[in-house]
Coordinates of C-alpha atoms and ligand atoms in Angstrom, one line a residue:
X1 CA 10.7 -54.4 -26.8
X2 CA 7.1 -54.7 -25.3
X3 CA 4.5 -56.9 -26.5
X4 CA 1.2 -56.8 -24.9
X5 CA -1.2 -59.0 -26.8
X6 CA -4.1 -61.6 -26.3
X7 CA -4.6 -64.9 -26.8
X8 CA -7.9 -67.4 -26.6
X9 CA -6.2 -70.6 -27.8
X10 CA -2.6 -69.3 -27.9
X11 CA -2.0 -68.5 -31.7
X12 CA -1.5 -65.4 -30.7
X13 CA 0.9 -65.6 -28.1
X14 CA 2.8 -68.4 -30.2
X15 CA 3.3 -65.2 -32.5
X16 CA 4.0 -63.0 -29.6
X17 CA 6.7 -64.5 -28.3
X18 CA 8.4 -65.5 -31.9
X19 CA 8.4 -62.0 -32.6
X20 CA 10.2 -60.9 -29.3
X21 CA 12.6 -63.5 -29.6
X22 CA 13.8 -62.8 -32.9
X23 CA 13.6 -59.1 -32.3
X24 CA 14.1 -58.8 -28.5
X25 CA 16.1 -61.6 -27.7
X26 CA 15.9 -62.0 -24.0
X27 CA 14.9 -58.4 -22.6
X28 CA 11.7 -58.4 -24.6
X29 CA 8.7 -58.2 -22.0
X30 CA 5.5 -60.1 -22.9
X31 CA 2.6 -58.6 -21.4
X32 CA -0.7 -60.3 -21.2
X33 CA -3.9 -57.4 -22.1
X34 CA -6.0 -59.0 -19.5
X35 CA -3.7 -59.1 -17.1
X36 CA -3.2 -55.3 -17.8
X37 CA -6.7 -54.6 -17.5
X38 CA -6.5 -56.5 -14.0
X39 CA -4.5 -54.8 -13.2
X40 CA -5.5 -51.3 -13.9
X41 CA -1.2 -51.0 -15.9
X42 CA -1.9 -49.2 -18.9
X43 CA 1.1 -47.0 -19.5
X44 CA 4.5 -48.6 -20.9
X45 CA 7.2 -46.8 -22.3
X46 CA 9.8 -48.8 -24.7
X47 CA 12.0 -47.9 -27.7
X48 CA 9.5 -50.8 -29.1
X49 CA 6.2 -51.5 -28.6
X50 CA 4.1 -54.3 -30.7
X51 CA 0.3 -55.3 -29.9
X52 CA -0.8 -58.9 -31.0
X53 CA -4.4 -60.7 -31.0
X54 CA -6.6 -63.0 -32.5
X55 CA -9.2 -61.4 -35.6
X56 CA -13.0 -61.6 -34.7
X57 CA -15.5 -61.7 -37.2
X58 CA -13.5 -59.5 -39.8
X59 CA -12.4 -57.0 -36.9
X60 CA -10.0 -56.5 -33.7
X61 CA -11.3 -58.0 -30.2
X62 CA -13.2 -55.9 -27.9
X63 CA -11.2 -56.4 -25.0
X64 CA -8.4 -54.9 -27.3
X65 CA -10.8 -51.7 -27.7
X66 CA -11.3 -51.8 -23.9
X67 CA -7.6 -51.9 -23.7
X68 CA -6.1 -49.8 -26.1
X69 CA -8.4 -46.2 -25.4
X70 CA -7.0 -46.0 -21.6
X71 CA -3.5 -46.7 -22.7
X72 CA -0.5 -44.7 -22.5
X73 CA 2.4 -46.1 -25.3
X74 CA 5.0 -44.0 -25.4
X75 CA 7.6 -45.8 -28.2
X76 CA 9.7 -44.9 -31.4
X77 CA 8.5 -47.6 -33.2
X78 CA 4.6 -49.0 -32.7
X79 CA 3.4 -52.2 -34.5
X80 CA 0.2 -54.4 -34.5
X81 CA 0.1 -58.0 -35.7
X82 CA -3.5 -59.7 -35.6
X83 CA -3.8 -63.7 -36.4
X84 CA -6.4 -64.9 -38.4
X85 CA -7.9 -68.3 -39.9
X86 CA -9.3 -68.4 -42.8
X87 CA -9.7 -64.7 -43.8
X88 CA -13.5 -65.3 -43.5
X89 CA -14.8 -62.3 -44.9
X90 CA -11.2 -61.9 -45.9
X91 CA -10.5 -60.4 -42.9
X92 CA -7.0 -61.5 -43.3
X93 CA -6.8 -59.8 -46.2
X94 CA -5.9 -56.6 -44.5
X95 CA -9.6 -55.3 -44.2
X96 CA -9.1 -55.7 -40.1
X97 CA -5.7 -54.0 -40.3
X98 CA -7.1 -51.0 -42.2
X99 CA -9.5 -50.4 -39.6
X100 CA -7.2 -51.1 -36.6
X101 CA -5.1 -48.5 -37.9
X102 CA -7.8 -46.0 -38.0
X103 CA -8.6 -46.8 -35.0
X104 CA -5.6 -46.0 -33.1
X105 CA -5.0 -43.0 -34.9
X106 CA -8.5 -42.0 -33.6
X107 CA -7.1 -42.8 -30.1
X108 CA -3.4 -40.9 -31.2
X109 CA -1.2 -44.0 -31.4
X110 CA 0.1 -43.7 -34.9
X111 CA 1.1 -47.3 -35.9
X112 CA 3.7 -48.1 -37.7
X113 CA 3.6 -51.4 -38.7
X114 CA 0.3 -53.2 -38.8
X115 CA -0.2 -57.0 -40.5
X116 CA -1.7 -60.2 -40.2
X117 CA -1.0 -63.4 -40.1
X118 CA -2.7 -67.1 -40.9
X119 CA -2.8 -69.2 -38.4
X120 CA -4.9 -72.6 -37.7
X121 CA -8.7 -71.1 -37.4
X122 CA -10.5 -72.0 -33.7
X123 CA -13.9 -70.4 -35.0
X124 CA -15.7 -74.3 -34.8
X125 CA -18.9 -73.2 -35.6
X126 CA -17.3 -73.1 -39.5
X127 CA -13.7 -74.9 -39.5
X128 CA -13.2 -78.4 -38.7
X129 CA -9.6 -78.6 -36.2
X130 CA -8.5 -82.1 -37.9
X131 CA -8.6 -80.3 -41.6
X132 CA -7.6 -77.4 -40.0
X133 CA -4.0 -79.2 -39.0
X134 CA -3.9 -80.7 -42.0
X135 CA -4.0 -77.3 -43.8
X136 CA -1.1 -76.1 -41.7
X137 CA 1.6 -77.1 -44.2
X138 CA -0.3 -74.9 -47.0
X139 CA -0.4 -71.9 -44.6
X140 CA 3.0 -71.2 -44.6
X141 CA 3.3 -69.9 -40.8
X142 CA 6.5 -70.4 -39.5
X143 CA 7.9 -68.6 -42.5
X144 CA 5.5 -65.7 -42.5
X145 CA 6.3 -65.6 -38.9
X146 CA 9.7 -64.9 -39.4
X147 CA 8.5 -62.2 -42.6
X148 CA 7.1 -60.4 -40.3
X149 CA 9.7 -60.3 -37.4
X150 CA 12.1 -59.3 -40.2
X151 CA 10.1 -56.4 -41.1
X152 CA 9.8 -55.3 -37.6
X153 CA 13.6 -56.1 -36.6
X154 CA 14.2 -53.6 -39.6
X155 CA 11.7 -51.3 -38.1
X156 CA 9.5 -51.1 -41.6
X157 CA 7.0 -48.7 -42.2
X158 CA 3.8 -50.7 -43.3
X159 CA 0.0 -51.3 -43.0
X160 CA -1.5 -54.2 -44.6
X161 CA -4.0 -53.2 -47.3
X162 CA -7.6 -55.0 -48.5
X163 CA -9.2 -55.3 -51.6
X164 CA -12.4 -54.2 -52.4
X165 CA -13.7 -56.9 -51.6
X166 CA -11.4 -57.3 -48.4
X167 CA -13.0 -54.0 -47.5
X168 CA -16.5 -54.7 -48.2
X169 CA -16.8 -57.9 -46.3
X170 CA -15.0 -56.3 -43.0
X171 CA -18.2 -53.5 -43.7
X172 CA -20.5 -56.5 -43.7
X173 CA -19.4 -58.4 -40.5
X174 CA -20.2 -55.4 -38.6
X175 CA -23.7 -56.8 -37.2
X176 CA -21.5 -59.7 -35.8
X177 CA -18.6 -57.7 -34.4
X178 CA -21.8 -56.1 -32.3
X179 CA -23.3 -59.2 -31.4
X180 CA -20.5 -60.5 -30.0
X181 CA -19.6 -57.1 -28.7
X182 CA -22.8 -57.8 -26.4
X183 CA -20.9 -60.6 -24.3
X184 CA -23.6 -63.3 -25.0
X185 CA -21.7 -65.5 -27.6
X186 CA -22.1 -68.2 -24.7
X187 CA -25.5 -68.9 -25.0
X188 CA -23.9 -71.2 -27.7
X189 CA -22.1 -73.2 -25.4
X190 CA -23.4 -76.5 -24.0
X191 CA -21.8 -78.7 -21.3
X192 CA -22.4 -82.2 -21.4
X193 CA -21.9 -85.2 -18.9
X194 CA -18.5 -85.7 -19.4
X195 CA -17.4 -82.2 -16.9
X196 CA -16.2 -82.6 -14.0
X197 CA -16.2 -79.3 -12.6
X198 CA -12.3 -79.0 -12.7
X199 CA -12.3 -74.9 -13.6
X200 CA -10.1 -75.1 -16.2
X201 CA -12.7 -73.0 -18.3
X202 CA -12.9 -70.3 -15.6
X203 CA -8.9 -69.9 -15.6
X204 CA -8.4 -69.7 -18.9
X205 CA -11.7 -67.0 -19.2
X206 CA -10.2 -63.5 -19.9
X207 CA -13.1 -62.1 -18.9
X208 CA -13.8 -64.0 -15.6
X209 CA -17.0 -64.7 -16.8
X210 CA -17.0 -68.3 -15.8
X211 CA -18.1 -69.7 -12.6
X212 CA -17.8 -72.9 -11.6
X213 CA -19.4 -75.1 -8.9
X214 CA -20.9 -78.4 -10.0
X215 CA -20.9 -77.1 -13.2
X216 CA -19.9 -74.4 -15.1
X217 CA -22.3 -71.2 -15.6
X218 CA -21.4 -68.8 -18.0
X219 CA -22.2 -64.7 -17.1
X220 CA -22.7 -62.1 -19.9
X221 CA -19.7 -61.0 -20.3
X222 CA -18.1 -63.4 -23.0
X223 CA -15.3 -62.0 -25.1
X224 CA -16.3 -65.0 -27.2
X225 CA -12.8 -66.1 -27.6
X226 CA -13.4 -69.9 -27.7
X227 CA -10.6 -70.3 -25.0
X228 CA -13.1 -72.4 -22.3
X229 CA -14.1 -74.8 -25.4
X230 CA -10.4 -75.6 -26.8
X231 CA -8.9 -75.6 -23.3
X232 CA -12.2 -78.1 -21.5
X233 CA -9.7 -81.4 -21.0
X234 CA -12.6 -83.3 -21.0
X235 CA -13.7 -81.7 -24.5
X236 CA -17.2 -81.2 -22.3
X237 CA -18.5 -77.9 -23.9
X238 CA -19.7 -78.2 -26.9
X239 CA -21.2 -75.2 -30.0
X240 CA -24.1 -76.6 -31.8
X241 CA -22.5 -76.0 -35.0
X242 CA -19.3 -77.7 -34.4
X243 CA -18.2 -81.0 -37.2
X244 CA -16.7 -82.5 -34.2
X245 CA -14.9 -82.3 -30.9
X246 CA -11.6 -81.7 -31.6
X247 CA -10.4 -78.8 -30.0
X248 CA -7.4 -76.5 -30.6
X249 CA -4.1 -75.5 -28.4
X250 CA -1.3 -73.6 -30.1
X251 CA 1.7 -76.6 -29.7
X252 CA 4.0 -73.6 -28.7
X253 CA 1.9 -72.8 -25.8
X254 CA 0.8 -74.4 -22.5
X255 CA -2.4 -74.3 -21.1
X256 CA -0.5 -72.8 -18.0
X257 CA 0.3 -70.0 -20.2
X258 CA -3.2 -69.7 -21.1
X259 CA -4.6 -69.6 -17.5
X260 CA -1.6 -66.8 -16.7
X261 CA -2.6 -64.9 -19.7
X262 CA -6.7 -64.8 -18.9
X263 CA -6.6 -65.6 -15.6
X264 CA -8.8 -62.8 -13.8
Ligands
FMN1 C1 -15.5 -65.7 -32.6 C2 -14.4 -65.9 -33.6 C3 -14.4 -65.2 -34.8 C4 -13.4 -65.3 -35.7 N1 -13.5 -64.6 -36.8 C5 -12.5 -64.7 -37.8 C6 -12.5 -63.9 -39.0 O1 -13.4 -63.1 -39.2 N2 -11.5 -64.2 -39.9 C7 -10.6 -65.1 -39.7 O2 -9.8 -65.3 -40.6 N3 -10.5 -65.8 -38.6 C8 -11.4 -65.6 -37.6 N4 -11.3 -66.4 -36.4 C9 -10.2 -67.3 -36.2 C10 -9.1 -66.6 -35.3 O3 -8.9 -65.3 -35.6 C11 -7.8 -67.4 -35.4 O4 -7.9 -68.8 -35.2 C12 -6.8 -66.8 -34.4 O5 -5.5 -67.2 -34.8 C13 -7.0 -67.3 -32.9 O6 -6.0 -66.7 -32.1 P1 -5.7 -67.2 -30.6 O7 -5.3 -68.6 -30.7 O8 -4.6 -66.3 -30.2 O9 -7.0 -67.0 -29.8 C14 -12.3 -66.2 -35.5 C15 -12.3 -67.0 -34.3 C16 -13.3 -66.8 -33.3 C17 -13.3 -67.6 -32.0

């Protein structure tokens, strides 16, 4: 089994490598989309092959779409898994799923399995990370985590569906997929006194659009992951919308992880 999937704040990769242990046991490879696109590796060959990242405003990462459209995946059995918050714009509701599988098929990968899974949500401009960890509990994840890796151990055929409404509100995030499409989603950001120019924002930037000397300055090429904000020790870079500064970091994953993953 092959997993190739991105992470910002390692949700994602928390989910990547459940799935490969459950279903791959110790030969499954874990393969980091950035690092691929480093890289310039874009064809794998396995009897398995799964794709796993965060949902964006309703929809599938662009670095994903950057990805998947040079890709070769030659496999028997090809699933997608994307992790979601909240299901603003009840994204989680399948609505992203639908149009991921479209997608693909428009790029000749016919998936097999495509669903989605709630996770804490690192989008601080609306959720609050201290009520997020409360709601944890409520969400259920380890047990849908383990839904899911059943269904793809058994090698089911299945794409999550939306509701109308699912569908509608995927429709009407559009504008903001192509906002954030245009790599500026750092103008947001703010550093205040408190960095000390360490770099961990630049390392864990799957983009490389981070550089650091006495302080960090941010190009215009942001995927707009959040990775840089959750990952600042210091808690130095700041979103005006934020409730606070508590900042997100799967517990399953390292910040080393993190700066292999997105390293560029
Ligand atoms: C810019 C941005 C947009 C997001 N949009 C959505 C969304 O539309 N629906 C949703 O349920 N979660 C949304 N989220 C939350 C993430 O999808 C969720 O927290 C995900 O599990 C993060 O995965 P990661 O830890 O692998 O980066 C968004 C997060 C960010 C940073």
């Amino acid at each position: 089994m092959t997993i190739l999937y991105f992470t910002g704040t390692g949700n994602s990769l928390a989910v990547a490598k459940r799935i490969g242990a459950s279903c791959g046991g110790e030969t499954a490879k874990l393969i980091s989309i950035p690092q691929c696109i480093k890289s310039g590796d874009y064809a794998y060959s396995d009897e398995v092959i799964g794709l796993v990242f965060p949902t964006y405003c309703c929809y599938f990462p662009r670095i994903v779409r950057e990805f998947l459209p040079k890709a070769k995946l030659a496999a028997s059995y090809l699933f997608a898994v994307s992790t979601y918050g909240n299901g603003m714009g009840r994204g989680g509701d399948g609505g992203e799923m639908i149009e991921f599988e479209r997608y693909a098929s428009g790029l000749e990968l016919k998936m097999d399995y495509c669903n989605s899974i709630l996770m804490v949500d690192n989008f601080l401009d609306a959720f609050d990370i201290g009520r997020e960890i409360e709601r944890v509990p409520s969400k259920r994840i380890d047990e849908h985590i383990e839904r899911i890796a059943a269904d793809i151990g058994a090698r089911r055929k299945y794409v999550k569906r939306a509701g109308v409404i699912g569908k509608a509100l995927t429709r009407m995030c559009m504008p903001l997929v192509k906002a954030q499409d245009r790599g500026e989603t750092c103008k947001k950001f703010s550093i205040d006194e408190r960095c000390n120019a360490c770099g961990t924002c630049a390392q864990v930037c799957p983009r490389g659009n981070v550089a650091v000397s006495e302080a960090p300055r941010f190009g215009r090429n942001c995927e707009g992951c959040y990775a840089c904000v959750h990952a600042c020790p210091r808690k130095a870079i700041h979103l005006k919308a934020e409730k606070n500064d508590l900042r997100w970091r799967n517990p399953d994953v390292s910040l080393r992880e993190i700066v292999e993953a997105n390293a560029r």
